[in-house]
Amino acid sequence: MIRVGINGYGTIGKRVADAVRAQPDMEVVGVAKTRPNFEAQSAVDKGFDLYAAIEERKPRFAEAGIDLAGDVEELVEASDIVVDACPSGIGADNAGMYREYDTPALLQGGEDAEVVDSSFNARSNFDTVEGDDLVRVVSCNTTGLSRLIAPLQEEYGIEKVRTTLVRRGGDPAQSDRGPINDILPNPVSLPSHHGPDVNTIFPELRIDTLGLKVPATLMHMHSVNVTLESEPSAAGVRDLLESEPRMFVIPEWLGLDGAGAIKELAQDAGRPRADIWENCIWGESISVESGSSSIRADGEVVSDLYLFQAIHQESDVVPENVDAIRAVLGEADQAESITTTDGAIGLDEPLVRR
Ligand SMILES: NC(=O)c1ccc[n+]([C@@H]2O[C@H](COP(=O)([O-])OP(=O)(O)OC[C@H]3O[C@@H](n4cnc5c(N)ncnc54)[C@H](OP(=O)(O)O)[C@@H]3O)[C@@H](O)[C@H]2O)c1
């Protein structure tokens, strides 16, 4: 069994802890938090050993009547690998601790790419991270884009990607985030950081991204244009995407008209926390504009693919973290790991059965 420590038990950490526990080849050594609150109590209720992330705050746990198993350093030492799911920037601060205990660690998408040895997406570069000490599982948006880009590039070739990311203002519990009633170009300068982040997975890819923030908490929405180096039919692209793991191509008849309806479907399907681990692509949005106007001067035929996809920011990176554990430790190949991960958490059960 691979012994996994989880440092940071919030939105991402608690989901990764449950997903790791579900795997046949992994066990959770424990989880670390800085303070006793409802998430600390929930960790205890679930039977996870709880470790103190900050030594001086240990008395607070005692006052709240929550037993600790030890300090975070002990968790790191006892683990074969740590998933660091602390708030952005803290993962970088923790890097020295992981190196000191010679424990490989996975950081999350809020950390800068420069902090780590490599960046990871299971579909796109599983085989490149084995043996690395610090690996970054890229952000929810970059994960969603990478899953889409990999098969398109392999099948058709990509000349350029242009994507507008309409991003949720905050997660459902983040009452301090906004906007409350506005639409923000964010960042205002172009390109947004998302394109360069995708380049940590696809270094040669030409990609421009624009970002906005809106008063929503449910999901992100991507409006995607990919100039392909060939001229497939829309039906062909749809077949390709339907054959991919972690892709939900939404059939027209479902009547899912937005992120709210997708979340409702996930609740009805009994998904834990109404999580949607897959990219959600509206089937009828998959369009290919081609024809004579798209023949370049050099005779090369290109075409423009357009589609909308929704990304559940709280959960799409969860199976990616599980795969990254096996990839870093060299415990499975890509196909084996993805199949095992998805089977163990129920991601192989489609949201809709036909
Ligand atoms: N939420 C998303 O949509 C999303 C999506 C993809 C990637 N990410 C990335 O994932 C990472 C975590 O994000 P998140 O949304 O899960 O954050 P979060 O909900 O704020 O959870 C982070 C947890 O870490 C704990 N923490 C704070 N300081 C710590 C420390 N020094 N040591 C150990 N634990 C500490 C916090 O709890 P206590 O202080 O109460 O212990 C909190 O529960 C970030 O890099 C983020 O960019 C987030």
Short mmCIF file of C-alpha atoms and ligand atoms in Angstrom, two decimals:
data_model
loop_
_atom_site.label_atom_id
_atom_site.label_comp_id
_atom_site.label_asym_id
_atom_site.label_seq_id
_atom_site.Cartn_x
_atom_site.Cartn_y
_atom_site.Cartn_z
CA MET A 1 0.00 0.00 0.00
CA ILE A 2 1.20 3.51 -0.81
CA ARG A 3 1.13 5.60 2.36
CA VAL A 4 -0.24 9.06 1.55
CA GLY A 5 -0.25 12.12 3.83
CA ILE A 6 -2.57 15.04 3.11
CA ASN A 7 -1.32 18.45 4.28
CA GLY A 8 -4.20 20.95 4.05
CA TYR A 9 -7.72 19.62 4.50
CA GLY A 10 -9.96 22.12 2.74
CA THR A 11 -11.85 22.07 -0.55
CA ILE A 12 -9.27 20.02 -2.43
CA GLY A 13 -7.60 18.19 0.46
CA LYS A 14 -10.75 16.61 1.87
CA ARG A 15 -11.78 15.37 -1.56
CA VAL A 16 -8.33 13.95 -2.29
CA ALA A 17 -8.32 12.22 1.12
CA ASP A 18 -11.60 10.44 0.31
CA ALA A 19 -10.40 9.52 -3.19
CA VAL A 20 -7.08 8.16 -1.90
CA ARG A 21 -8.84 6.12 0.78
CA ALA A 22 -11.02 4.53 -1.92
CA GLN A 23 -8.01 3.25 -3.90
CA PRO A 24 -7.07 -0.43 -3.60
CA ASP A 25 -3.33 0.35 -3.49
CA MET A 26 -3.27 3.39 -1.17
CA GLU A 27 -3.94 4.35 2.43
CA VAL A 28 -4.25 7.75 4.11
CA VAL A 29 -1.67 8.14 6.90
CA GLY A 30 -3.40 11.26 8.14
CA VAL A 31 -4.39 14.83 7.37
CA ALA A 32 -2.98 18.12 8.70
CA LYS A 33 -4.79 21.29 9.67
CA THR A 34 -3.86 24.53 11.42
CA ARG A 35 -6.96 24.87 13.57
CA PRO A 36 -9.96 22.99 14.93
CA ASN A 37 -13.11 23.73 12.95
CA PHE A 38 -15.92 21.79 11.23
CA GLU A 39 -13.50 20.31 8.71
CA ALA A 40 -11.16 19.11 11.48
CA GLN A 41 -14.13 17.46 13.21
CA SER A 42 -15.25 15.92 9.92
CA ALA A 43 -11.77 14.44 9.41
CA VAL A 44 -11.94 12.88 12.87
CA ASP A 45 -15.47 11.60 12.25
CA LYS A 46 -14.26 9.93 9.07
CA GLY A 47 -11.49 8.21 11.02
CA PHE A 48 -8.54 10.14 9.59
CA ASP A 49 -5.65 10.75 11.97
CA LEU A 50 -5.34 14.51 12.43
CA TYR A 51 -1.95 16.23 12.64
CA ALA A 52 -1.19 19.81 13.72
CA ALA A 53 0.24 21.93 10.92
CA ILE A 54 1.39 24.67 13.32
CA GLU A 55 2.86 23.57 16.63
CA GLU A 56 1.92 26.69 18.63
CA ARG A 57 -1.75 26.15 17.82
CA LYS A 58 -1.92 22.63 19.25
CA PRO A 59 -3.59 23.81 22.50
CA ARG A 60 -6.54 25.03 20.46
CA PHE A 61 -7.27 21.47 19.37
CA ALA A 62 -7.13 20.31 22.99
CA GLU A 63 -9.51 23.11 24.00
CA ALA A 64 -11.94 22.01 21.29
CA GLY A 65 -11.68 18.41 22.48
CA ILE A 66 -10.10 17.15 19.25
CA ASP A 67 -7.32 14.57 19.62
CA LEU A 68 -4.17 15.00 17.55
CA ALA A 69 -1.98 12.19 16.25
CA GLY A 70 1.11 14.40 16.11
CA ASP A 71 2.82 17.22 14.22
CA VAL A 72 2.85 17.66 10.48
CA GLU A 73 6.55 16.74 10.35
CA GLU A 74 5.67 13.30 11.74
CA LEU A 75 2.99 12.95 9.06
CA VAL A 76 5.49 13.84 6.35
CA GLU A 77 8.06 11.41 7.73
CA ALA A 78 5.56 8.55 7.93
CA SER A 79 4.29 9.06 4.36
CA ASP A 80 5.61 7.69 1.06
CA ILE A 81 4.26 10.84 -0.57
CA VAL A 82 2.37 13.95 0.57
CA VAL A 83 -0.44 15.73 -1.20
CA ASP A 84 -0.11 19.39 -0.23
CA ALA A 85 -3.51 21.05 -0.56
CA CYS A 86 -2.76 24.17 1.45
CA PRO A 87 -3.84 27.62 0.27
CA SER A 88 -1.87 29.11 -2.63
CA GLY A 89 1.68 30.00 -1.67
CA ILE A 90 1.82 27.83 1.46
CA GLY A 91 2.74 24.79 -0.64
CA ALA A 92 5.88 26.63 -1.74
CA ASP A 93 6.67 27.43 1.91
CA ASN A 94 6.28 23.73 2.75
CA ALA A 95 8.64 22.57 0.00
CA GLY A 96 11.68 22.75 2.30
CA MET A 97 9.99 20.44 4.82
CA TYR A 98 9.28 17.83 2.15
CA ARG A 99 12.86 17.98 0.94
CA GLU A 100 14.17 17.73 4.53
CA TYR A 101 12.27 14.48 5.09
CA ASP A 102 13.04 13.24 1.56
CA THR A 103 9.32 12.74 0.95
CA PRO A 104 8.05 13.51 -2.54
CA ALA A 105 5.12 15.92 -2.59
CA LEU A 106 2.35 17.02 -4.91
CA LEU A 107 1.58 20.73 -4.83
CA GLN A 108 -1.57 22.26 -6.34
CA GLY A 109 -2.32 24.69 -9.14
CA GLY A 110 -2.18 27.76 -6.90
CA GLU A 111 1.60 27.38 -6.68
CA ASP A 112 3.98 28.82 -9.24
CA ALA A 113 5.42 26.41 -11.79
CA GLU A 114 8.93 27.57 -10.87
CA VAL A 115 8.58 26.06 -7.39
CA VAL A 116 8.32 22.46 -8.64
CA ASP A 117 10.28 19.99 -10.74
CA SER A 118 7.36 19.38 -13.08
CA SER A 119 3.67 19.99 -13.73
CA PHE A 120 1.20 17.15 -14.21
CA ASN A 121 -1.95 16.18 -16.07
CA ALA A 122 -2.77 12.47 -16.22
CA ARG A 123 -4.06 12.47 -19.80
CA SER A 124 -1.24 14.58 -21.19
CA ASN A 125 2.12 13.84 -19.50
CA PHE A 126 1.70 10.95 -17.04
CA ASP A 127 5.02 9.37 -18.04
CA THR A 128 7.19 12.43 -17.43
CA VAL A 129 7.16 12.87 -13.63
CA GLU A 130 8.46 9.55 -12.24
CA GLY A 131 11.07 10.13 -9.56
CA ASP A 132 10.48 13.87 -9.27
CA ASP A 133 10.52 15.33 -5.74
CA LEU A 134 8.00 18.14 -6.19
CA VAL A 135 5.23 17.91 -8.75
CA ARG A 136 2.41 20.39 -9.33
CA VAL A 137 -1.03 19.07 -10.25
CA VAL A 138 -2.13 21.93 -12.48
CA SER A 139 -5.17 24.08 -11.68
CA CYS A 140 -8.79 23.18 -12.34
CA ASN A 141 -8.88 25.31 -15.51
CA THR A 142 -5.55 24.02 -16.83
CA THR A 143 -6.64 20.46 -16.10
CA GLY A 144 -9.85 20.99 -18.06
CA LEU A 145 -8.01 22.54 -21.01
CA SER A 146 -5.26 19.88 -21.01
CA ARG A 147 -7.75 17.03 -21.12
CA LEU A 148 -9.33 18.63 -24.17
CA ILE A 149 -6.14 19.62 -25.96
CA ALA A 150 -4.34 16.25 -25.70
CA PRO A 151 -6.72 14.19 -27.87
CA LEU A 152 -7.28 17.03 -30.36
CA GLN A 153 -3.54 17.46 -30.82
CA GLU A 154 -2.92 13.74 -31.22
CA GLU A 155 -5.77 13.23 -33.68
CA TYR A 156 -5.85 16.41 -35.75
CA GLY A 157 -2.83 18.60 -34.91
CA ILE A 158 -3.33 22.06 -33.39
CA GLU A 159 -2.27 25.34 -34.97
CA LYS A 160 -3.55 27.55 -32.14
CA VAL A 161 -5.93 27.57 -29.16
CA ARG A 162 -7.93 30.64 -28.15
CA THR A 163 -10.05 30.35 -25.00
CA THR A 164 -12.14 32.71 -22.91
CA LEU A 165 -12.49 31.49 -19.33
CA VAL A 166 -15.57 32.70 -17.47
CA ARG A 167 -14.52 31.90 -13.93
CA ARG A 168 -16.59 31.49 -10.78
CA GLY A 169 -15.92 34.26 -8.26
CA GLY A 170 -15.34 31.82 -5.39
CA ASP A 171 -16.19 28.35 -4.12
CA PRO A 172 -19.58 27.95 -2.39
CA ALA A 173 -18.15 28.38 1.13
CA GLN A 174 -15.96 31.37 0.22
CA SER A 175 -18.31 34.13 1.38
CA ASP A 176 -15.46 36.63 1.33
CA ARG A 177 -14.87 36.34 -2.41
CA GLY A 178 -16.56 38.21 -5.23
CA PRO A 179 -17.72 39.90 -7.34
CA ILE A 180 -21.22 39.96 -5.83
CA ASN A 181 -22.80 41.91 -8.67
CA ASP A 182 -20.35 42.60 -11.45
CA ILE A 183 -18.52 41.12 -14.42
CA LEU A 184 -14.77 41.57 -14.17
CA PRO A 185 -12.15 41.17 -16.85
CA ASN A 186 -9.69 39.25 -14.65
CA PRO A 187 -6.87 39.67 -15.21
CA VAL A 188 -7.46 42.77 -17.33
CA SER A 189 -4.16 42.31 -19.15
CA LEU A 190 -3.87 39.73 -21.89
CA PRO A 191 -3.13 36.93 -22.12
CA SER A 192 -4.34 35.66 -18.76
CA HIS A 193 -1.98 33.39 -16.82
CA HIS A 194 -3.93 30.32 -17.93
CA GLY A 195 -2.29 30.07 -21.35
CA PRO A 196 1.26 30.04 -19.96
CA ASP A 197 0.07 27.54 -17.38
CA VAL A 198 -1.16 25.21 -20.14
CA ASN A 199 2.31 25.60 -21.67
CA THR A 200 3.78 23.90 -18.58
CA ILE A 201 2.02 20.78 -19.90
CA PHE A 202 2.28 21.50 -23.66
CA PRO A 203 5.44 23.61 -24.05
CA GLU A 204 5.16 24.03 -27.83
CA LEU A 205 1.43 24.83 -27.98
CA ARG A 206 0.32 28.23 -29.26
CA ILE A 207 -2.45 29.34 -26.90
CA ASP A 208 -4.05 32.66 -25.93
CA THR A 209 -6.44 32.88 -23.00
CA LEU A 210 -8.68 35.64 -21.67
CA GLY A 211 -10.13 35.54 -18.16
CA LEU A 212 -13.27 36.96 -16.57
CA LYS A 213 -14.80 36.57 -13.12
CA VAL A 214 -18.55 36.45 -12.53
CA PRO A 215 -20.84 36.22 -9.48
CA ALA A 216 -21.16 32.43 -9.49
CA THR A 217 -19.83 29.62 -7.29
CA LEU A 218 -20.86 26.50 -9.18
CA MET A 219 -18.42 25.95 -12.05
CA HIS A 220 -16.13 27.65 -14.55
CA MET A 221 -17.21 27.97 -18.19
CA HIS A 222 -14.78 27.89 -21.12
CA SER A 223 -15.58 29.22 -24.57
CA VAL A 224 -13.03 27.39 -26.71
CA ASN A 225 -11.76 27.94 -30.26
CA VAL A 226 -9.10 25.56 -31.56
CA THR A 227 -7.62 26.00 -35.03
CA LEU A 228 -6.93 22.43 -36.14
CA GLU A 229 -4.35 21.37 -38.71
CA SER A 230 -6.93 19.29 -40.53
CA GLU A 231 -10.62 19.38 -41.33
CA PRO A 232 -12.59 16.86 -39.27
CA SER A 233 -16.38 16.84 -39.11
CA ALA A 234 -18.09 18.07 -35.95
CA ALA A 235 -19.48 14.55 -35.55
CA GLY A 236 -15.96 13.14 -35.77
CA VAL A 237 -14.72 15.50 -33.03
CA ARG A 238 -17.70 14.59 -30.91
CA ASP A 239 -16.99 10.86 -31.31
CA LEU A 240 -13.38 11.46 -30.34
CA LEU A 241 -14.28 13.39 -27.19
CA GLU A 242 -16.96 10.87 -26.22
CA SER A 243 -14.33 8.12 -26.32
CA GLU A 244 -12.07 9.95 -23.87
CA PRO A 245 -11.97 9.23 -20.12
CA ARG A 246 -13.08 12.08 -17.82
CA MET A 247 -15.17 13.70 -20.55
CA PHE A 248 -18.93 14.10 -20.35
CA VAL A 249 -20.29 15.15 -23.74
CA ILE A 250 -23.76 16.40 -22.85
CA PRO A 251 -26.51 14.97 -25.06
CA GLU A 252 -29.00 17.59 -26.30
CA TRP A 253 -32.04 15.74 -24.96
CA LEU A 254 -30.88 16.05 -21.34
CA GLY A 255 -31.84 19.71 -21.33
CA LEU A 256 -28.84 20.77 -19.27
CA ASP A 257 -28.81 24.48 -19.96
CA GLY A 258 -26.04 25.54 -17.60
CA ALA A 259 -23.83 24.80 -14.61
CA GLY A 260 -26.78 24.82 -12.20
CA ALA A 261 -28.49 22.00 -14.04
CA ILE A 262 -25.25 19.99 -14.25
CA LYS A 263 -24.81 20.30 -10.49
CA GLU A 264 -28.41 19.19 -10.00
CA LEU A 265 -27.75 16.13 -12.17
CA ALA A 266 -24.65 15.30 -10.11
CA GLN A 267 -26.74 15.48 -6.94
CA ASP A 268 -29.44 13.28 -8.43
CA ALA A 269 -26.79 10.79 -9.56
CA GLY A 270 -25.59 10.55 -5.95
CA ARG A 271 -22.12 11.89 -6.62
CA PRO A 272 -20.25 12.67 -3.37
CA ARG A 273 -20.54 16.41 -2.62
CA ALA A 274 -22.26 16.69 -6.06
CA ASP A 275 -18.78 16.53 -7.57
CA ILE A 276 -18.31 16.47 -11.33
CA TRP A 277 -14.84 15.13 -12.02
CA GLU A 278 -15.31 15.21 -15.81
CA ASN A 279 -15.09 18.04 -18.33
CA CYS A 280 -18.69 18.82 -19.29
CA ILE A 281 -18.88 19.65 -23.01
CA TRP A 282 -22.15 20.61 -24.63
CA GLY A 283 -22.48 18.21 -27.59
CA GLU A 284 -24.43 20.65 -29.71
CA SER A 285 -21.79 23.35 -29.21
CA ILE A 286 -19.14 21.27 -30.98
CA SER A 287 -18.88 23.03 -34.34
CA VAL A 288 -16.28 22.98 -37.07
CA GLU A 289 -15.99 25.92 -39.45
CA SER A 290 -14.06 24.88 -42.52
CA GLY A 291 -14.13 25.20 -46.31
CA SER A 292 -12.16 27.01 -49.00
CA SER A 293 -11.59 30.15 -46.93
CA SER A 294 -9.59 28.02 -44.53
CA ILE A 295 -7.03 26.87 -47.10
CA ARG A 296 -3.74 28.58 -46.30
CA ALA A 297 -1.49 30.08 -49.00
CA ASP A 298 0.80 27.06 -48.64
CA GLY A 299 -2.13 24.78 -49.41
CA GLU A 300 -2.49 23.53 -45.85
CA VAL A 301 -6.08 22.94 -44.82
CA VAL A 302 -7.07 24.12 -41.37
CA SER A 303 -10.39 24.38 -39.63
CA ASP A 304 -11.79 26.12 -36.59
CA LEU A 305 -13.34 24.06 -33.82
CA TYR A 306 -15.63 25.77 -31.32
CA LEU A 307 -17.22 24.44 -28.15
CA PHE A 308 -18.37 25.28 -24.62
CA GLN A 309 -17.18 23.29 -21.63
CA ALA A 310 -17.97 23.61 -17.94
CA ILE A 311 -15.38 22.68 -15.31
CA HIS A 312 -16.19 21.85 -11.69
CA GLN A 313 -13.35 23.68 -9.97
CA GLU A 314 -13.65 21.83 -6.67
CA SER A 315 -13.25 18.33 -8.04
CA ASP A 316 -11.74 17.90 -11.51
CA VAL A 317 -8.20 17.86 -10.06
CA VAL A 318 -9.05 15.13 -7.52
CA PRO A 319 -8.54 12.06 -9.78
CA GLU A 320 -5.48 13.84 -11.20
CA ASN A 321 -3.89 13.95 -7.74
CA VAL A 322 -4.51 10.21 -7.31
CA ASP A 323 -2.89 9.45 -10.67
CA ALA A 324 0.02 11.77 -9.88
CA ILE A 325 0.79 9.69 -6.77
CA ARG A 326 1.26 6.55 -8.90
CA ALA A 327 3.05 8.45 -11.66
CA VAL A 328 5.64 9.99 -9.30
CA LEU A 329 6.28 6.70 -7.49
CA GLY A 330 6.30 4.68 -10.72
CA GLU A 331 3.60 2.38 -9.39
CA ALA A 332 1.45 2.06 -12.54
CA ASP A 333 1.30 3.09 -16.15
CA GLN A 334 -1.09 5.75 -17.38
CA ALA A 335 -3.96 3.54 -18.56
CA GLU A 336 -3.78 1.27 -15.52
CA SER A 337 -3.77 4.21 -13.11
CA ILE A 338 -6.63 6.11 -14.75
CA THR A 339 -8.75 2.94 -14.84
CA THR A 340 -8.00 2.14 -11.20
CA THR A 341 -8.61 5.70 -9.99
CA ASP A 342 -11.87 6.10 -11.86
CA GLY A 343 -13.18 2.67 -10.87
CA ALA A 344 -12.43 3.26 -7.19
CA ILE A 345 -14.21 6.61 -6.89
CA GLY A 346 -17.10 5.87 -9.26
CA LEU A 347 -15.95 8.09 -12.10
CA ASP A 348 -16.36 5.14 -14.44
CA GLU A 349 -20.10 5.35 -13.72
CA PRO A 350 -21.41 7.86 -16.26
CA LEU A 351 -23.57 10.69 -14.97
CA VAL A 352 -26.21 9.48 -17.41
CA ARG A 353 -26.37 5.80 -18.28
CA ARG A 354 -27.20 6.03 -21.98
N1 LIG B 1 -10.88 25.40 -4.76
C1 LIG B 1 -10.60 25.33 -6.02
O1 LIG B 1 -11.44 25.68 -6.85
C2 LIG B 1 -9.28 24.81 -6.49
C3 LIG B 1 -9.23 24.14 -7.70
C4 LIG B 1 -8.01 23.62 -8.15
C5 LIG B 1 -6.86 23.86 -7.43
N2 LIG B 1 -6.94 24.57 -6.26
C6 LIG B 1 -5.68 24.79 -5.54
O2 LIG B 1 -5.61 23.87 -4.47
C7 LIG B 1 -4.93 24.46 -3.37
C8 LIG B 1 -5.86 24.41 -2.15
O3 LIG B 1 -7.03 25.14 -2.46
P1 LIG B 1 -8.37 24.93 -1.66
O4 LIG B 1 -9.43 25.56 -2.47
O5 LIG B 1 -8.53 23.49 -1.26
O6 LIG B 1 -8.09 25.81 -0.38
P2 LIG B 1 -8.92 25.82 0.97
O7 LIG B 1 -10.30 25.33 0.75
O8 LIG B 1 -8.69 27.13 1.58
O9 LIG B 1 -8.19 24.70 1.83
C9 LIG B 1 -6.87 24.83 2.27
C10 LIG B 1 -6.78 24.22 3.64
O10 LIG B 1 -5.45 24.29 4.10
C11 LIG B 1 -5.47 24.59 5.50
N3 LIG B 1 -4.24 25.30 5.82
C12 LIG B 1 -3.98 26.61 5.84
N4 LIG B 1 -2.69 26.84 6.15
C13 LIG B 1 -2.13 25.63 6.32
C14 LIG B 1 -0.84 25.19 6.67
N5 LIG B 1 0.17 26.04 6.89
N6 LIG B 1 -0.61 23.86 6.79
C15 LIG B 1 -1.62 22.96 6.58
N7 LIG B 1 -2.87 23.33 6.26
C16 LIG B 1 -3.12 24.65 6.12
C17 LIG B 1 -6.70 25.42 5.71
O11 LIG B 1 -7.37 25.05 6.88
P3 LIG B 1 -7.05 25.49 8.32
O12 LIG B 1 -6.24 26.77 8.30
O13 LIG B 1 -8.41 25.64 8.91
O14 LIG B 1 -6.30 24.34 8.83
C18 LIG B 1 -7.66 24.95 4.61
O15 LIG B 1 -8.57 24.01 5.09
C19 LIG B 1 -4.55 25.87 -3.82
O16 LIG B 1 -3.25 25.83 -4.40
C20 LIG B 1 -5.56 26.16 -4.91
O17 LIG B 1 -5.11 27.11 -5.84
C21 LIG B 1 -8.13 25.02 -5.76
#
